[in-house]
Amino acid sequence: EGYQLWHSQLALGSGGWAGLGLTQSRMKQHYLPEAHTDFIVAIVGEELGFMGVASLIGLYCLLAVSIFAMATLAQTKSAVMMCVGIGWALTFQAFVNIGVVSGFGPTTGVTAPFLSYGGSSMLGCMVSVGLLLSVSRISEQEALEQRLHDERVARSQPRPGGA
């Protein structure tokens, strides 16, 4: 085990169930180098405890489920593939980072999506969300146009037994 991983695990363990409190981390002040990048989840664990890390994992799972649900509503194959690809990329990135911080994998330099300090990673995550929002907006517009078309067709059909 390396220095950074050792202190990451100490930070996770010292947080306990509820954590030490926001901004009360000792590891980010003196011991865990570059705590704001690859090992930010360890600081979340120290400051917010097990409940904070569990909430973070829950948010990542909710994000993944939302993206894959969006893929089922997408109207074109390319939109479906884009949603699935972005969903898997963000999910994989999140869980690789959590695995590294907890010692289940080697230190890779993969950041936690939307959480770690890192310009190119944050930019990539935001562009991905922008693409997903675009797919969502287009899917909603096409669904609305289809409903309006169906209503027009239904109104133009003669009703049986009516004048």
mmCIF file of C-alpha atoms in Angstrom:
data_model
loop_
_atom_site.group_PDB
_atom_site.id
_atom_site.type_symbol
_atom_site.label_atom_id
_atom_site.label_comp_id
_atom_site.label_asym_id
_atom_site.label_seq_id
_atom_site.Cartn_x
_atom_site.Cartn_y
_atom_site.Cartn_z
ATOM 1 C CA GLU A 1 0.000 0.000 0.000
ATOM 2 C CA GLY A 2 1.205 3.470 -0.844
ATOM 3 C CA TYR A 3 1.269 6.588 1.267
ATOM 4 C CA GLN A 4 -1.745 8.169 -0.407
ATOM 5 C CA LEU A 5 -3.886 5.026 -0.252
ATOM 6 C CA TRP A 6 -2.980 4.468 3.397
ATOM 7 C CA HIS A 7 -4.068 7.987 4.360
ATOM 8 C CA SER A 8 -7.162 7.677 2.188
ATOM 9 C CA GLN A 9 -8.243 4.618 4.146
ATOM 10 C CA LEU A 10 -7.443 6.382 7.428
ATOM 11 C CA ALA A 11 -9.658 9.281 6.343
ATOM 12 C CA LEU A 12 -12.513 6.935 5.424
ATOM 13 C CA GLY A 13 -12.188 5.090 8.727
ATOM 14 C CA SER A 14 -11.913 8.182 10.911
ATOM 15 C CA GLY A 15 -15.209 9.519 9.557
ATOM 16 C CA GLY A 16 -17.253 6.822 11.279
ATOM 17 C CA TRP A 17 -21.001 6.813 10.648
ATOM 18 C CA ALA A 18 -21.703 10.545 10.623
ATOM 19 C CA GLY A 19 -18.288 12.085 9.940
ATOM 20 C CA LEU A 20 -16.294 14.788 11.652
ATOM 21 C CA GLY A 21 -18.330 17.621 10.126
ATOM 22 C CA LEU A 22 -17.931 19.765 7.037
ATOM 23 C CA THR A 23 -14.498 21.403 6.784
ATOM 24 C CA GLN A 24 -13.273 19.415 9.810
ATOM 25 C CA SER A 25 -11.048 17.021 7.864
ATOM 26 C CA ARG A 26 -7.585 16.537 9.283
ATOM 27 C CA MET A 27 -6.286 14.507 6.337
ATOM 28 C CA LYS A 28 -6.786 17.201 3.697
ATOM 29 C CA GLN A 29 -4.958 19.740 5.849
ATOM 30 C CA HIS A 30 -1.729 17.868 6.429
ATOM 31 C CA TYR A 31 -1.534 14.258 5.325
ATOM 32 C CA LEU A 32 -3.396 13.375 2.131
ATOM 33 C CA PRO A 33 -1.662 15.022 -0.839
ATOM 34 C CA GLU A 34 -3.899 16.198 -3.674
ATOM 35 C CA ALA A 35 -6.995 15.417 -1.624
ATOM 36 C CA HIS A 36 -9.103 17.708 -3.816
ATOM 37 C CA THR A 37 -8.506 15.632 -6.965
ATOM 38 C CA ASP A 38 -8.396 11.827 -7.084
ATOM 39 C CA PHE A 39 -9.051 11.210 -3.389
ATOM 40 C CA ILE A 40 -11.909 13.631 -2.729
ATOM 41 C CA VAL A 41 -14.198 10.710 -1.839
ATOM 42 C CA ALA A 42 -11.895 9.941 1.107
ATOM 43 C CA ILE A 43 -12.403 13.491 2.359
ATOM 44 C CA VAL A 44 -16.170 13.125 1.888
ATOM 45 C CA GLY A 45 -15.926 9.977 4.005
ATOM 46 C CA GLU A 46 -13.959 11.750 6.710
ATOM 47 C CA GLU A 47 -16.177 14.837 6.844
ATOM 48 C CA LEU A 48 -19.597 13.234 6.225
ATOM 49 C CA GLY A 49 -18.901 9.659 7.302
ATOM 50 C CA PHE A 50 -20.380 6.455 5.976
ATOM 51 C CA MET A 51 -23.737 8.156 5.463
ATOM 52 C CA GLY A 52 -22.146 10.791 3.226
ATOM 53 C CA VAL A 53 -20.322 8.234 1.089
ATOM 54 C CA ALA A 54 -23.457 6.078 0.878
ATOM 55 C CA SER A 55 -25.427 9.151 -0.219
ATOM 56 C CA LEU A 56 -22.787 9.942 -2.834
ATOM 57 C CA ILE A 57 -22.960 6.385 -4.185
ATOM 58 C CA GLY A 58 -26.756 6.657 -4.186
ATOM 59 C CA LEU A 59 -26.569 9.891 -6.193
ATOM 60 C CA TYR A 60 -24.249 8.273 -8.729
ATOM 61 C CA CYS A 61 -26.664 5.325 -9.028
ATOM 62 C CA LEU A 62 -29.614 7.706 -9.438
ATOM 63 C CA LEU A 63 -27.715 9.572 -12.153
ATOM 64 C CA ALA A 64 -26.999 6.299 -13.973
ATOM 65 C CA VAL A 65 -30.615 5.121 -13.748
ATOM 66 C CA SER A 66 -31.851 8.511 -14.990
ATOM 67 C CA ILE A 67 -29.488 8.457 -17.956
ATOM 68 C CA PHE A 68 -30.457 4.910 -18.929
ATOM 69 C CA ALA A 69 -34.159 5.800 -18.552
ATOM 70 C CA MET A 70 -33.521 8.749 -20.866
ATOM 71 C CA ALA A 71 -32.011 6.310 -23.361
ATOM 72 C CA THR A 72 -35.258 4.326 -23.426
ATOM 73 C CA LEU A 73 -37.171 7.492 -24.343
ATOM 74 C CA ALA A 74 -34.762 8.637 -27.040
ATOM 75 C CA GLN A 75 -36.210 8.660 -30.542
ATOM 76 C CA THR A 76 -33.165 7.794 -32.665
ATOM 77 C CA LYS A 77 -30.516 5.082 -32.493
ATOM 78 C CA SER A 78 -27.743 7.637 -32.280
ATOM 79 C CA ALA A 79 -29.421 9.337 -29.306
ATOM 80 C CA VAL A 80 -29.866 5.978 -27.559
ATOM 81 C CA MET A 81 -26.223 5.062 -28.137
ATOM 82 C CA MET A 82 -25.068 8.473 -26.924
ATOM 83 C CA CYS A 83 -27.122 8.179 -23.714
ATOM 84 C CA VAL A 84 -25.914 4.646 -23.029
ATOM 85 C CA GLY A 85 -22.294 5.564 -23.767
ATOM 86 C CA ILE A 86 -22.323 8.632 -21.547
ATOM 87 C CA GLY A 87 -24.159 6.706 -18.841
ATOM 88 C CA TRP A 88 -21.601 3.908 -18.798
ATOM 89 C CA ALA A 89 -18.665 6.331 -18.974
ATOM 90 C CA LEU A 90 -19.826 8.409 -15.993
ATOM 91 C CA THR A 91 -20.818 5.331 -13.981
ATOM 92 C CA PHE A 92 -17.528 3.579 -14.697
ATOM 93 C CA GLN A 93 -15.545 6.703 -13.822
ATOM 94 C CA ALA A 94 -17.404 7.125 -10.523
ATOM 95 C CA PHE A 95 -17.039 3.544 -9.389
ATOM 96 C CA VAL A 96 -13.390 3.254 -10.455
ATOM 97 C CA ASN A 97 -12.649 6.319 -8.337
ATOM 98 C CA ILE A 98 -14.548 4.911 -5.355
ATOM 99 C CA GLY A 99 -12.750 1.588 -5.788
ATOM 100 C CA VAL A 100 -9.352 3.294 -5.848
ATOM 101 C CA VAL A 101 -10.100 5.384 -2.762
ATOM 102 C CA SER A 102 -11.268 2.340 -0.800
ATOM 103 C CA GLY A 103 -8.302 0.224 -1.901
ATOM 104 C CA PHE A 104 -10.073 -2.182 -4.262
ATOM 105 C CA GLY A 105 -8.045 -1.059 -7.259
ATOM 106 C CA PRO A 106 -4.718 0.527 -8.112
ATOM 107 C CA THR A 107 -4.348 4.295 -8.049
ATOM 108 C CA THR A 108 -5.311 5.368 -11.559
ATOM 109 C CA GLY A 109 -5.775 9.130 -11.526
ATOM 110 C CA VAL A 110 -9.461 8.845 -12.468
ATOM 111 C CA THR A 111 -11.434 11.687 -10.890
ATOM 112 C CA ALA A 112 -14.856 11.501 -9.264
ATOM 113 C CA PRO A 113 -17.384 12.944 -11.743
ATOM 114 C CA PHE A 114 -18.785 16.371 -10.767
ATOM 115 C CA LEU A 115 -16.839 16.287 -7.492
ATOM 116 C CA SER A 116 -13.072 16.293 -8.039
ATOM 117 C CA TYR A 117 -11.087 19.364 -8.896
ATOM 118 C CA GLY A 118 -9.848 18.910 -12.424
ATOM 119 C CA GLY A 119 -10.582 21.203 -15.319
ATOM 120 C CA SER A 120 -10.689 18.744 -18.195
ATOM 121 C CA SER A 121 -12.641 16.126 -16.241
ATOM 122 C CA MET A 122 -15.215 18.658 -15.050
ATOM 123 C CA LEU A 123 -15.493 20.107 -18.561
ATOM 124 C CA GLY A 124 -16.037 16.625 -20.007
ATOM 125 C CA CYS A 125 -18.731 15.854 -17.437
ATOM 126 C CA MET A 126 -20.531 19.132 -18.113
ATOM 127 C CA VAL A 127 -20.401 18.627 -21.892
ATOM 128 C CA SER A 128 -21.818 15.132 -21.360
ATOM 129 C CA VAL A 129 -24.704 16.534 -19.330
ATOM 130 C CA GLY A 130 -25.312 19.144 -22.020
ATOM 131 C CA LEU A 131 -25.552 16.423 -24.659
ATOM 132 C CA LEU A 132 -27.950 14.443 -22.465
ATOM 133 C CA LEU A 133 -30.140 17.499 -21.921
ATOM 134 C CA SER A 134 -30.190 18.039 -25.675
ATOM 135 C CA VAL A 135 -31.365 14.460 -26.236
ATOM 136 C CA SER A 136 -34.007 14.912 -23.547
ATOM 137 C CA ARG A 137 -35.284 18.164 -25.063
ATOM 138 C CA ILE A 138 -35.444 16.701 -28.569
ATOM 139 C CA SER A 139 -37.236 13.585 -27.280
ATOM 140 C CA GLU A 140 -39.812 15.743 -25.474
ATOM 141 C CA GLN A 141 -40.379 17.896 -28.575
ATOM 142 C CA GLU A 142 -40.839 14.847 -30.800
ATOM 143 C CA ALA A 143 -43.239 13.268 -28.300
ATOM 144 C CA LEU A 144 -45.278 16.503 -28.180
ATOM 145 C CA GLU A 145 -45.363 16.735 -31.980
ATOM 146 C CA GLN A 146 -46.498 13.101 -32.190
ATOM 147 C CA ARG A 147 -49.304 13.738 -29.674
ATOM 148 C CA LEU A 148 -50.459 16.830 -31.567
ATOM 149 C CA HIS A 149 -50.398 14.874 -34.821
ATOM 150 C CA ASP A 150 -52.415 12.033 -33.252
ATOM 151 C CA GLU A 151 -54.994 14.519 -31.922
ATOM 152 C CA ARG A 152 -55.343 16.150 -35.351
ATOM 153 C CA VAL A 153 -55.810 12.761 -37.002
ATOM 154 C CA ALA A 154 -58.360 11.730 -34.367
ATOM 155 C CA ARG A 155 -60.348 14.962 -34.881
ATOM 156 C CA SER A 156 -60.343 14.574 -38.645
ATOM 157 C CA GLN A 157 -61.751 11.023 -38.503
ATOM 158 C CA PRO A 158 -65.549 10.805 -38.820
ATOM 159 C CA ARG A 159 -67.162 9.555 -35.634
ATOM 160 C CA PRO A 160 -69.265 6.417 -35.970
ATOM 161 C CA GLY A 161 -72.998 7.096 -35.645
ATOM 162 C CA GLY A 162 -72.497 10.835 -35.381
ATOM 163 C CA ALA A 163 -73.115 13.655 -37.784
#
